[in-house]
Amino acid sequence: MKKRLLILFCCLFLTGCAAVSPLAEKETVALDTVVKIALYDSDDTALVEGCLEQIRQLEQQLSRTVEGSDIQRLNTALGQPVTVSQDTAELLSTALHYSQLTAGAFDVTVAPVVDVWDFKSGNAAPPSQERITAALQTVGYSGLTVTGDKAQLAQPNAAVDLGGIAKGYVADRCAAYLREQGVGSALIDLGGNIYALGSRDGKDWRVGIRDPEQEGALAAVVMVQDCSVVTSGTYERGFDHDGVRYHHILDPATGRPVQNGLASVTVVSENSAQGDALATACFVLGPENGLALAESLPGVEALFIAEDGTLTATSGLHYETK
Ligand code: AMP
Ligand code: MG
């Protein structure tokens, strides 16, 4: 698992940074992935540790699998209201916002269907249609309410999954922490969910976008400053069965992995929670509707890579093909 994650991490590694090396950096495993923090205008390792501490604390609240986390308690409350932290309430509200904005292409209550597919188990066969249909009965973001510090699911068997947005939220919090501490140039990489803080010695950061078909190769490089770059791709998690790729980005309308000819969607935006939710949503919405959504939102750019290798970008994206 760890080795696979490391390979993924390398694939999304930043290119073109040879001239400038980080002054402080650390790589570790958190959020079920490889996390790397690199500072370019400070050698204060305590700030890197501070950042990692923020990540660990947020993970304790937001993870579905951590016993006693806000989300674990919400998912097992059988429809009763649950008191959650300010961070959790904020992220749940944001997730609800993007669920509504995308009419459920991104659906924060997709958890029961995610569980049926159980991609983390290493199983390599799709579940029966009966199980998918049963799980879909409890999916629907309108069943989640967040009021102040209370969150509640309308159905006892419903559950939320923040896997499509949490890394973005955590990246935003890391960026805010580092800025507060006076850092003006840093890279926060949460398993390929990247926040490029400030600039690279006054120039753009160059963030490599993985070729979805070829591990270790890049399909494009995006040029950004003070921006988040988030990619949702079929290669991240899934299995092949009878010549079909079953991956972890699920269509909440069908309960099945999305099959619309896309291999990955990258979203560039100032806010990483937004970018994370939109990368997942635009993937589900597909090459036309997803592109239209990204184009309609101010401050949002996106790159769509199709299974046949075709690249399509929003009008304002600064990128080079490889
Ligand atoms: P990402 O890599 O950001 O696209 O997120 C994928 C993860 O989000 C999956 O592993 C699931 O945990 C969850 N997920 C899958 N499909 C959806 C969806 N349509 N809406 C919200 N979350 C999803
Ligand atoms: Mg996402």
mmCIF file of C-alpha atoms and ligand atoms in Angstrom:
data_model
loop_
_atom_site.group_PDB
_atom_site.id
_atom_site.type_symbol
_atom_site.label_atom_id
_atom_site.label_comp_id
_atom_site.label_asym_id
_atom_site.label_seq_id
_atom_site.Cartn_x
_atom_site.Cartn_y
_atom_site.Cartn_z
ATOM 1 C CA MET A 1 0.000 0.000 0.000
ATOM 2 C CA LYS A 2 2.679 2.415 1.087
ATOM 3 C CA LYS A 3 4.779 1.640 -1.973
ATOM 4 C CA ARG A 4 1.852 2.237 -4.308
ATOM 5 C CA LEU A 5 1.143 5.549 -2.631
ATOM 6 C CA LEU A 6 4.749 6.586 -2.972
ATOM 7 C CA ILE A 7 4.613 5.855 -6.682
ATOM 8 C CA LEU A 8 1.444 7.911 -7.023
ATOM 9 C CA PHE A 9 3.084 10.729 -5.149
ATOM 10 C CA CYS A 10 6.056 10.707 -7.484
ATOM 11 C CA CYS A 11 3.789 10.817 -10.494
ATOM 12 C CA LEU A 12 2.337 14.105 -9.404
ATOM 13 C CA PHE A 13 5.639 15.528 -8.338
ATOM 14 C CA LEU A 14 6.388 19.081 -9.242
ATOM 15 C CA THR A 15 8.618 19.677 -12.172
ATOM 16 C CA GLY A 16 10.847 22.543 -13.090
ATOM 17 C CA CYS A 17 11.924 23.238 -9.513
ATOM 18 C CA ALA A 18 15.506 22.133 -9.987
ATOM 19 C CA ALA A 19 16.924 25.606 -9.425
ATOM 20 C CA VAL A 20 15.243 26.080 -6.041
ATOM 21 C CA SER A 21 15.418 23.505 -3.259
ATOM 22 C CA PRO A 22 13.249 23.521 -0.159
ATOM 23 C CA LEU A 23 14.860 24.884 3.006
ATOM 24 C CA ALA A 24 12.760 22.596 5.217
ATOM 25 C CA GLU A 25 10.673 19.606 4.239
ATOM 26 C CA LYS A 26 9.134 16.413 5.550
ATOM 27 C CA GLU A 27 7.267 13.505 4.046
ATOM 28 C CA THR A 28 5.016 11.209 6.021
ATOM 29 C CA VAL A 29 1.894 9.072 5.764
ATOM 30 C CA ALA A 30 -1.369 10.699 6.861
ATOM 31 C CA LEU A 31 -4.904 11.041 5.517
ATOM 32 C CA ASP A 32 -4.496 7.564 4.025
ATOM 33 C CA THR A 33 -1.864 8.881 1.634
ATOM 34 C CA VAL A 34 1.641 10.327 1.408
ATOM 35 C CA VAL A 35 1.843 13.874 2.683
ATOM 36 C CA LYS A 36 4.730 16.215 1.957
ATOM 37 C CA ILE A 37 5.320 19.725 3.245
ATOM 38 C CA ALA A 38 8.176 21.765 1.753
ATOM 39 C CA LEU A 39 9.073 25.324 2.718
ATOM 40 C CA TYR A 40 11.066 27.454 0.280
ATOM 41 C CA ASP A 41 11.580 30.688 2.213
ATOM 42 C CA SER A 42 11.969 29.363 5.752
ATOM 43 C CA ASP A 43 14.204 26.685 7.258
ATOM 44 C CA ASP A 44 12.062 26.391 10.372
ATOM 45 C CA THR A 45 11.330 22.683 10.723
ATOM 46 C CA ALA A 46 8.978 23.473 13.625
ATOM 47 C CA LEU A 47 6.621 25.027 11.078
ATOM 48 C CA VAL A 48 6.648 21.834 9.039
ATOM 49 C CA GLU A 49 5.865 19.881 12.219
ATOM 50 C CA GLY A 50 3.143 22.409 13.095
ATOM 51 C CA CYS A 51 1.590 21.829 9.715
ATOM 52 C CA LEU A 52 1.683 18.050 10.132
ATOM 53 C CA GLU A 53 0.098 18.431 13.567
ATOM 54 C CA GLN A 54 -2.779 20.388 12.006
ATOM 55 C CA ILE A 55 -3.231 17.553 9.503
ATOM 56 C CA ARG A 56 -3.299 14.900 12.239
ATOM 57 C CA GLN A 57 -5.780 16.863 14.341
ATOM 58 C CA LEU A 58 -8.135 17.388 11.408
ATOM 59 C CA GLU A 59 -7.872 13.723 10.459
ATOM 60 C CA GLN A 60 -9.013 12.760 13.978
ATOM 61 C CA GLN A 61 -12.208 14.773 13.416
ATOM 62 C CA LEU A 62 -12.932 14.088 9.761
ATOM 63 C CA SER A 63 -11.998 10.450 9.172
ATOM 64 C CA ARG A 64 -14.841 7.988 8.800
ATOM 65 C CA THR A 65 -12.706 5.181 10.203
ATOM 66 C CA VAL A 66 -11.204 6.835 13.290
ATOM 67 C CA GLU A 67 -13.169 5.657 16.324
ATOM 68 C CA GLY A 68 -14.870 8.619 18.014
ATOM 69 C CA SER A 69 -14.261 11.066 15.160
ATOM 70 C CA ASP A 70 -17.063 13.516 14.420
ATOM 71 C CA ILE A 71 -17.864 11.743 11.161
ATOM 72 C CA GLN A 72 -17.781 8.268 12.686
ATOM 73 C CA ARG A 73 -20.177 9.440 15.425
ATOM 74 C CA LEU A 74 -22.472 11.109 12.865
ATOM 75 C CA ASN A 75 -22.544 7.968 10.723
ATOM 76 C CA THR A 76 -23.474 5.741 13.661
ATOM 77 C CA ALA A 77 -25.985 8.083 15.347
ATOM 78 C CA LEU A 78 -28.993 6.369 13.692
ATOM 79 C CA GLY A 79 -30.435 9.694 12.579
ATOM 80 C CA GLN A 80 -29.960 11.554 15.863
ATOM 81 C CA PRO A 81 -28.266 14.989 15.915
ATOM 82 C CA VAL A 82 -24.556 14.951 16.749
ATOM 83 C CA THR A 83 -22.408 17.771 18.137
ATOM 84 C CA VAL A 84 -19.339 18.307 15.959
ATOM 85 C CA SER A 85 -16.324 20.597 15.993
ATOM 86 C CA GLN A 86 -16.329 23.933 14.191
ATOM 87 C CA ASP A 87 -13.991 22.486 11.535
ATOM 88 C CA THR A 88 -16.271 19.517 10.879
ATOM 89 C CA ALA A 89 -19.395 21.700 10.748
ATOM 90 C CA GLU A 90 -17.655 24.053 8.328
ATOM 91 C CA LEU A 91 -16.503 21.243 6.039
ATOM 92 C CA LEU A 92 -19.874 19.473 6.128
ATOM 93 C CA SER A 93 -21.557 22.762 5.152
ATOM 94 C CA THR A 94 -19.065 23.263 2.320
ATOM 95 C CA ALA A 95 -19.598 19.674 1.140
ATOM 96 C CA LEU A 96 -23.357 20.242 1.236
ATOM 97 C CA HIS A 97 -22.916 23.435 -0.795
ATOM 98 C CA TYR A 98 -21.041 21.589 -3.571
ATOM 99 C CA SER A 99 -23.535 18.716 -3.435
ATOM 100 C CA GLN A 100 -26.297 21.263 -4.115
ATOM 101 C CA LEU A 101 -24.313 23.256 -6.697
ATOM 102 C CA THR A 102 -23.611 20.104 -8.721
ATOM 103 C CA ALA A 103 -27.130 18.664 -8.244
ATOM 104 C CA GLY A 104 -25.640 15.621 -6.559
ATOM 105 C CA ALA A 105 -22.814 14.817 -8.997
ATOM 106 C CA PHE A 106 -20.747 15.399 -5.876
ATOM 107 C CA ASP A 107 -22.793 13.883 -3.052
ATOM 108 C CA VAL A 108 -21.422 13.981 0.475
ATOM 109 C CA THR A 109 -23.795 11.138 1.475
ATOM 110 C CA VAL A 110 -22.364 8.680 -1.075
ATOM 111 C CA ALA A 111 -20.780 6.608 1.761
ATOM 112 C CA PRO A 112 -23.120 3.560 1.677
ATOM 113 C CA VAL A 113 -22.308 3.015 -2.009
ATOM 114 C CA VAL A 114 -18.585 3.536 -1.377
ATOM 115 C CA ASP A 115 -18.836 0.822 1.282
ATOM 116 C CA VAL A 116 -20.494 -1.628 -1.102
ATOM 117 C CA TRP A 117 -17.637 -1.201 -3.588
ATOM 118 C CA ASP A 118 -15.066 -1.317 -0.786
ATOM 119 C CA PHE A 119 -12.092 -0.413 -2.988
ATOM 120 C CA LYS A 120 -9.745 -0.302 -0.009
ATOM 121 C CA SER A 121 -10.236 -4.011 0.754
ATOM 122 C CA GLY A 122 -8.356 -5.181 -2.318
ATOM 123 C CA ASN A 123 -11.448 -7.067 -3.579
ATOM 124 C CA ALA A 124 -11.305 -7.315 -7.325
ATOM 125 C CA ALA A 125 -14.909 -8.003 -8.311
ATOM 126 C CA PRO A 126 -17.875 -5.635 -8.620
ATOM 127 C CA PRO A 127 -20.721 -6.002 -6.100
ATOM 128 C CA SER A 128 -24.144 -7.284 -7.170
ATOM 129 C CA GLN A 129 -26.719 -4.858 -8.543
ATOM 130 C CA GLU A 130 -28.976 -5.753 -5.580
ATOM 131 C CA ARG A 131 -26.408 -4.503 -3.099
ATOM 132 C CA ILE A 132 -25.825 -1.329 -5.106
ATOM 133 C CA THR A 133 -29.574 -0.658 -5.372
ATOM 134 C CA ALA A 134 -30.043 -1.221 -1.634
ATOM 135 C CA ALA A 135 -27.157 1.120 -0.773
ATOM 136 C CA LEU A 136 -28.520 3.815 -3.096
ATOM 137 C CA GLN A 137 -31.725 3.982 -1.019
ATOM 138 C CA THR A 138 -29.860 5.865 1.679
ATOM 139 C CA VAL A 139 -27.866 8.208 -0.580
ATOM 140 C CA GLY A 140 -29.133 11.763 -0.936
ATOM 141 C CA TYR A 141 -27.515 14.971 0.316
ATOM 142 C CA SER A 142 -30.912 16.510 1.172
ATOM 143 C CA GLY A 143 -30.958 14.127 4.149
ATOM 144 C CA LEU A 144 -28.011 15.919 5.785
ATOM 145 C CA THR A 145 -28.586 19.050 7.853
ATOM 146 C CA VAL A 146 -25.921 21.164 9.527
ATOM 147 C CA THR A 147 -27.040 23.857 11.972
ATOM 148 C CA GLY A 148 -24.399 25.532 14.110
ATOM 149 C CA ASP A 149 -22.434 22.738 15.760
ATOM 150 C CA LYS A 150 -25.113 20.094 15.139
ATOM 151 C CA ALA A 151 -25.108 17.697 12.199
ATOM 152 C CA GLN A 152 -27.868 15.213 11.500
ATOM 153 C CA LEU A 153 -28.668 12.548 8.924
ATOM 154 C CA ALA A 154 -32.363 11.994 8.240
ATOM 155 C CA GLN A 155 -32.124 8.234 7.636
ATOM 156 C CA PRO A 156 -30.673 5.872 10.252
ATOM 157 C CA ASN A 157 -28.577 3.976 7.685
ATOM 158 C CA ALA A 158 -27.321 7.076 5.856
ATOM 159 C CA ALA A 159 -23.666 8.098 6.151
ATOM 160 C CA VAL A 160 -21.330 10.799 4.924
ATOM 161 C CA ASP A 161 -17.962 10.366 3.213
ATOM 162 C CA LEU A 162 -15.656 13.358 2.980
ATOM 163 C CA GLY A 163 -13.081 11.493 0.857
ATOM 164 C CA GLY A 164 -13.805 13.711 -2.136
ATOM 165 C CA ILE A 165 -13.250 17.036 -0.336
ATOM 166 C CA ALA A 166 -11.385 16.598 2.972
ATOM 167 C CA LYS A 167 -7.839 16.703 1.577
ATOM 168 C CA GLY A 168 -8.656 20.011 -0.056
ATOM 169 C CA TYR A 169 -9.998 21.404 3.198
ATOM 170 C CA VAL A 170 -6.922 20.219 5.087
ATOM 171 C CA ALA A 171 -4.652 21.759 2.419
ATOM 172 C CA ASP A 172 -6.440 25.100 2.863
ATOM 173 C CA ARG A 173 -5.919 24.916 6.610
ATOM 174 C CA CYS A 174 -2.214 24.089 6.176
ATOM 175 C CA ALA A 175 -1.801 27.002 3.778
ATOM 176 C CA ALA A 176 -3.556 29.353 6.232
ATOM 177 C CA TYR A 177 -1.357 28.121 9.091
ATOM 178 C CA LEU A 178 1.857 28.620 7.123
ATOM 179 C CA ARG A 179 0.787 32.085 5.954
ATOM 180 C CA GLU A 180 -0.034 33.065 9.562
ATOM 181 C CA GLN A 181 3.476 31.955 10.516
ATOM 182 C CA GLY A 182 4.960 34.218 7.841
ATOM 183 C CA VAL A 183 5.760 31.592 5.212
ATOM 184 C CA GLY A 184 5.424 33.001 1.694
ATOM 185 C CA SER A 185 6.649 30.128 -0.472
ATOM 186 C CA ALA A 186 5.733 26.509 0.153
ATOM 187 C CA LEU A 187 4.340 23.352 -1.372
ATOM 188 C CA ILE A 188 1.742 21.328 0.470
ATOM 189 C CA ASP A 189 1.219 17.956 -1.175
ATOM 190 C CA LEU A 190 -1.474 15.738 0.300
ATOM 191 C CA GLY A 191 -1.223 12.699 -1.951
ATOM 192 C CA GLY A 192 -1.298 14.710 -5.135
ATOM 193 C CA ASN A 193 -3.753 17.271 -3.790
ATOM 194 C CA ILE A 194 -1.374 20.195 -4.050
ATOM 195 C CA TYR A 195 -1.384 23.695 -2.625
ATOM 196 C CA ALA A 196 1.331 25.847 -4.181
ATOM 197 C CA LEU A 197 1.659 28.687 -1.701
ATOM 198 C CA GLY A 198 3.049 31.979 -2.982
ATOM 199 C CA SER A 199 5.526 31.699 -5.839
ATOM 200 C CA ARG A 200 8.705 29.825 -6.698
ATOM 201 C CA ASP A 201 11.307 32.532 -6.204
ATOM 202 C CA GLY A 202 8.988 35.103 -7.826
ATOM 203 C CA LYS A 203 8.063 32.769 -10.677
ATOM 204 C CA ASP A 204 5.160 30.395 -11.261
ATOM 205 C CA TRP A 205 5.131 26.984 -9.669
ATOM 206 C CA ARG A 206 5.064 24.295 -12.322
ATOM 207 C CA VAL A 207 2.835 21.431 -11.218
ATOM 208 C CA GLY A 208 3.035 18.185 -13.156
ATOM 209 C CA ILE A 209 -0.245 16.491 -14.069
ATOM 210 C CA ARG A 210 0.105 12.735 -14.358
ATOM 211 C CA ASP A 211 -0.573 10.944 -17.601
ATOM 212 C CA PRO A 212 -3.517 8.788 -16.445
ATOM 213 C CA GLU A 213 -2.511 5.959 -18.766
ATOM 214 C CA GLN A 214 1.147 5.820 -17.843
ATOM 215 C CA GLU A 215 2.501 5.686 -14.341
ATOM 216 C CA GLY A 216 5.559 7.907 -14.016
ATOM 217 C CA ALA A 217 4.756 10.064 -17.061
ATOM 218 C CA LEU A 218 3.262 13.544 -17.214
ATOM 219 C CA ALA A 219 0.466 14.598 -19.555
ATOM 220 C CA ALA A 220 0.770 18.313 -18.793
ATOM 221 C CA VAL A 221 2.272 20.944 -16.531
ATOM 222 C CA VAL A 222 0.137 23.736 -15.080
ATOM 223 C CA MET A 223 1.686 27.064 -14.098
ATOM 224 C CA VAL A 224 0.249 28.613 -10.940
ATOM 225 C CA GLN A 225 0.919 30.994 -8.056
ATOM 226 C CA ASP A 226 -0.815 30.833 -4.688
ATOM 227 C CA CYS A 227 -3.209 28.194 -5.936
ATOM 228 C CA SER A 228 -4.487 24.741 -5.253
ATOM 229 C CA VAL A 229 -4.143 22.061 -7.933
ATOM 230 C CA VAL A 230 -6.330 18.992 -7.359
ATOM 231 C CA THR A 231 -6.731 15.971 -9.606
ATOM 232 C CA SER A 232 -9.369 13.228 -9.550
ATOM 233 C CA GLY A 233 -8.311 10.262 -11.648
ATOM 234 C CA THR A 234 -9.396 6.718 -12.400
ATOM 235 C CA TYR A 235 -5.879 5.450 -11.634
ATOM 236 C CA GLU A 236 -5.965 6.525 -7.983
ATOM 237 C CA ARG A 237 -7.987 3.635 -6.571
ATOM 238 C CA GLY A 238 -9.861 0.715 -8.117
ATOM 239 C CA PHE A 239 -9.441 -2.631 -9.839
ATOM 240 C CA ASP A 240 -9.706 -4.265 -13.247
ATOM 241 C CA HIS A 241 -12.224 -7.063 -13.748
ATOM 242 C CA ASP A 242 -12.976 -8.829 -17.019
ATOM 243 C CA GLY A 243 -11.197 -6.072 -18.917
ATOM 244 C CA VAL A 244 -13.202 -3.265 -17.270
ATOM 245 C CA ARG A 245 -11.675 -0.649 -14.973
ATOM 246 C CA TYR A 246 -13.762 -0.133 -11.810
ATOM 247 C CA HIS A 247 -12.541 3.006 -10.028
ATOM 248 C CA HIS A 248 -13.433 4.981 -6.937
ATOM 249 C CA ILE A 249 -15.243 7.964 -8.474
ATOM 250 C CA LEU A 250 -18.862 6.909 -8.263
ATOM 251 C CA ASP A 251 -21.919 8.297 -9.977
ATOM 252 C CA PRO A 252 -24.416 8.832 -7.123
ATOM 253 C CA ALA A 253 -27.237 8.421 -9.661
ATOM 254 C CA THR A 254 -26.269 4.845 -10.564
ATOM 255 C CA GLY A 255 -24.041 3.773 -7.676
ATOM 256 C CA ARG A 256 -21.397 2.683 -10.206
ATOM 257 C CA PRO A 257 -17.967 3.974 -11.192
ATOM 258 C CA VAL A 258 -18.350 6.791 -13.701
ATOM 259 C CA GLN A 259 -17.692 5.713 -17.279
ATOM 260 C CA ASN A 260 -17.842 8.734 -19.539
ATOM 261 C CA GLY A 261 -14.543 8.575 -21.400
ATOM 262 C CA LEU A 262 -12.657 10.702 -18.852
ATOM 263 C CA ALA A 263 -9.468 9.514 -17.177
ATOM 264 C CA SER A 264 -8.782 12.542 -14.962
ATOM 265 C CA VAL A 265 -9.943 16.039 -14.109
ATOM 266 C CA THR A 266 -7.647 18.653 -12.576
ATOM 267 C CA VAL A 267 -9.039 21.793 -10.966
ATOM 268 C CA VAL A 268 -6.956 24.901 -10.263
ATOM 269 C CA SER A 269 -8.507 27.330 -7.784
ATOM 270 C CA GLU A 270 -7.583 29.481 -4.827
ATOM 271 C CA ASN A 271 -9.600 27.365 -2.425
ATOM 272 C CA SER A 272 -8.572 23.717 -2.274
ATOM 273 C CA ALA A 273 -11.789 22.359 -0.707
ATOM 274 C CA GLN A 274 -13.583 23.913 -3.659
ATOM 275 C CA GLY A 275 -11.034 22.440 -6.082
ATOM 276 C CA ASP A 276 -11.287 18.992 -4.509
ATOM 277 C CA ALA A 277 -15.099 18.904 -4.583
ATOM 278 C CA LEU A 278 -15.176 20.269 -8.127
ATOM 279 C CA ALA A 279 -12.552 17.838 -9.448
ATOM 280 C CA THR A 280 -14.729 14.940 -8.256
ATOM 281 C CA ALA A 281 -17.952 16.611 -9.441
ATOM 282 C CA CYS A 282 -16.596 17.617 -12.864
ATOM 283 C CA PHE A 283 -15.400 14.058 -13.366
ATOM 284 C CA VAL A 284 -18.909 12.774 -12.645
ATOM 285 C CA LEU A 285 -20.530 15.466 -14.796
ATOM 286 C CA GLY A 286 -18.327 14.520 -17.752
ATOM 287 C CA PRO A 287 -16.345 16.318 -20.432
ATOM 288 C CA GLU A 288 -19.105 18.670 -21.569
ATOM 289 C CA ASN A 289 -21.157 19.494 -18.480
ATOM 290 C CA GLY A 290 -18.081 19.411 -16.244
ATOM 291 C CA LEU A 291 -16.221 21.809 -18.486
ATOM 292 C CA ALA A 292 -19.251 24.106 -18.622
ATOM 293 C CA LEU A 293 -19.468 24.126 -14.819
ATOM 294 C CA ALA A 294 -15.753 24.882 -14.369
ATOM 295 C CA GLU A 295 -15.909 27.615 -17.006
ATOM 296 C CA SER A 296 -18.919 29.222 -15.295
ATOM 297 C CA LEU A 297 -17.229 29.593 -11.907
ATOM 298 C CA PRO A 298 -15.006 32.653 -11.321
ATOM 299 C CA GLY A 299 -11.437 31.830 -10.283
ATOM 300 C CA VAL A 300 -11.758 28.191 -11.329
ATOM 301 C CA GLU A 301 -9.772 26.586 -14.160
ATOM 302 C CA ALA A 302 -9.738 22.939 -15.123
ATOM 303 C CA LEU A 303 -8.004 20.378 -17.313
ATOM 304 C CA PHE A 304 -9.878 17.314 -18.553
ATOM 305 C CA ILE A 305 -7.898 14.324 -19.789
ATOM 306 C CA ALA A 306 -9.867 11.725 -21.739
ATOM 307 C CA GLU A 307 -9.090 8.005 -21.855
ATOM 308 C CA ASP A 308 -7.869 8.487 -25.425
ATOM 309 C CA GLY A 309 -5.369 11.101 -24.211
ATOM 310 C CA THR A 310 -7.237 14.191 -25.458
ATOM 311 C CA LEU A 311 -6.688 17.271 -23.276
ATOM 312 C CA THR A 312 -9.385 19.935 -22.896
ATOM 313 C CA ALA A 313 -8.905 23.003 -20.704
ATOM 314 C CA THR A 314 -10.942 25.971 -19.549
ATOM 315 C CA SER A 315 -10.069 29.229 -21.276
ATOM 316 C CA GLY A 316 -7.944 30.738 -18.494
ATOM 317 C CA LEU A 317 -5.707 27.761 -17.614
ATOM 318 C CA HIS A 318 -1.959 28.300 -17.976
ATOM 319 C CA TYR A 319 -0.518 24.966 -19.005
ATOM 320 C CA GLU A 320 1.833 23.125 -21.305
ATOM 321 C CA THR A 321 1.252 19.689 -22.763
ATOM 322 C CA LYS A 322 3.984 17.080 -22.430
HETATM 323 P P1 AMP B 1 -11.481 12.333 -5.253
HETATM 324 O O1 AMP B 1 -10.236 11.522 -5.323
HETATM 325 O O2 AMP B 1 -11.337 13.670 -4.627
HETATM 326 O O3 AMP B 1 -12.194 12.416 -6.562
HETATM 327 O O4 AMP B 1 -12.470 11.600 -4.261
HETATM 328 C C1 AMP B 1 -12.858 10.283 -4.429
HETATM 329 C C2 AMP B 1 -13.372 9.784 -3.112
HETATM 330 O O5 AMP B 1 -14.554 10.522 -2.765
HETATM 331 C C3 AMP B 1 -13.787 8.333 -3.176
HETATM 332 O O6 AMP B 1 -12.739 7.496 -2.742
HETATM 333 C C4 AMP B 1 -14.988 8.293 -2.251
HETATM 334 O O7 AMP B 1 -14.576 8.202 -0.916
HETATM 335 C C5 AMP B 1 -15.618 9.640 -2.472
HETATM 336 N N1 AMP B 1 -16.538 9.747 -3.620
HETATM 337 C C6 AMP B 1 -16.647 8.921 -4.712
HETATM 338 N N2 AMP B 1 -17.579 9.370 -5.561
HETATM 339 C C7 AMP B 1 -18.077 10.505 -5.016
HETATM 340 C C8 AMP B 1 -19.081 11.435 -5.411
HETATM 341 N N3 AMP B 1 -19.746 11.301 -6.556
HETATM 342 N N4 AMP B 1 -19.331 12.485 -4.585
HETATM 343 C C9 AMP B 1 -18.655 12.639 -3.422
HETATM 344 N N5 AMP B 1 -17.702 11.802 -2.996
HETATM 345 C C10 AMP B 1 -17.408 10.752 -3.774
HETATM 346 MG MG MG B 2 -12.213 15.486 -4.864
#
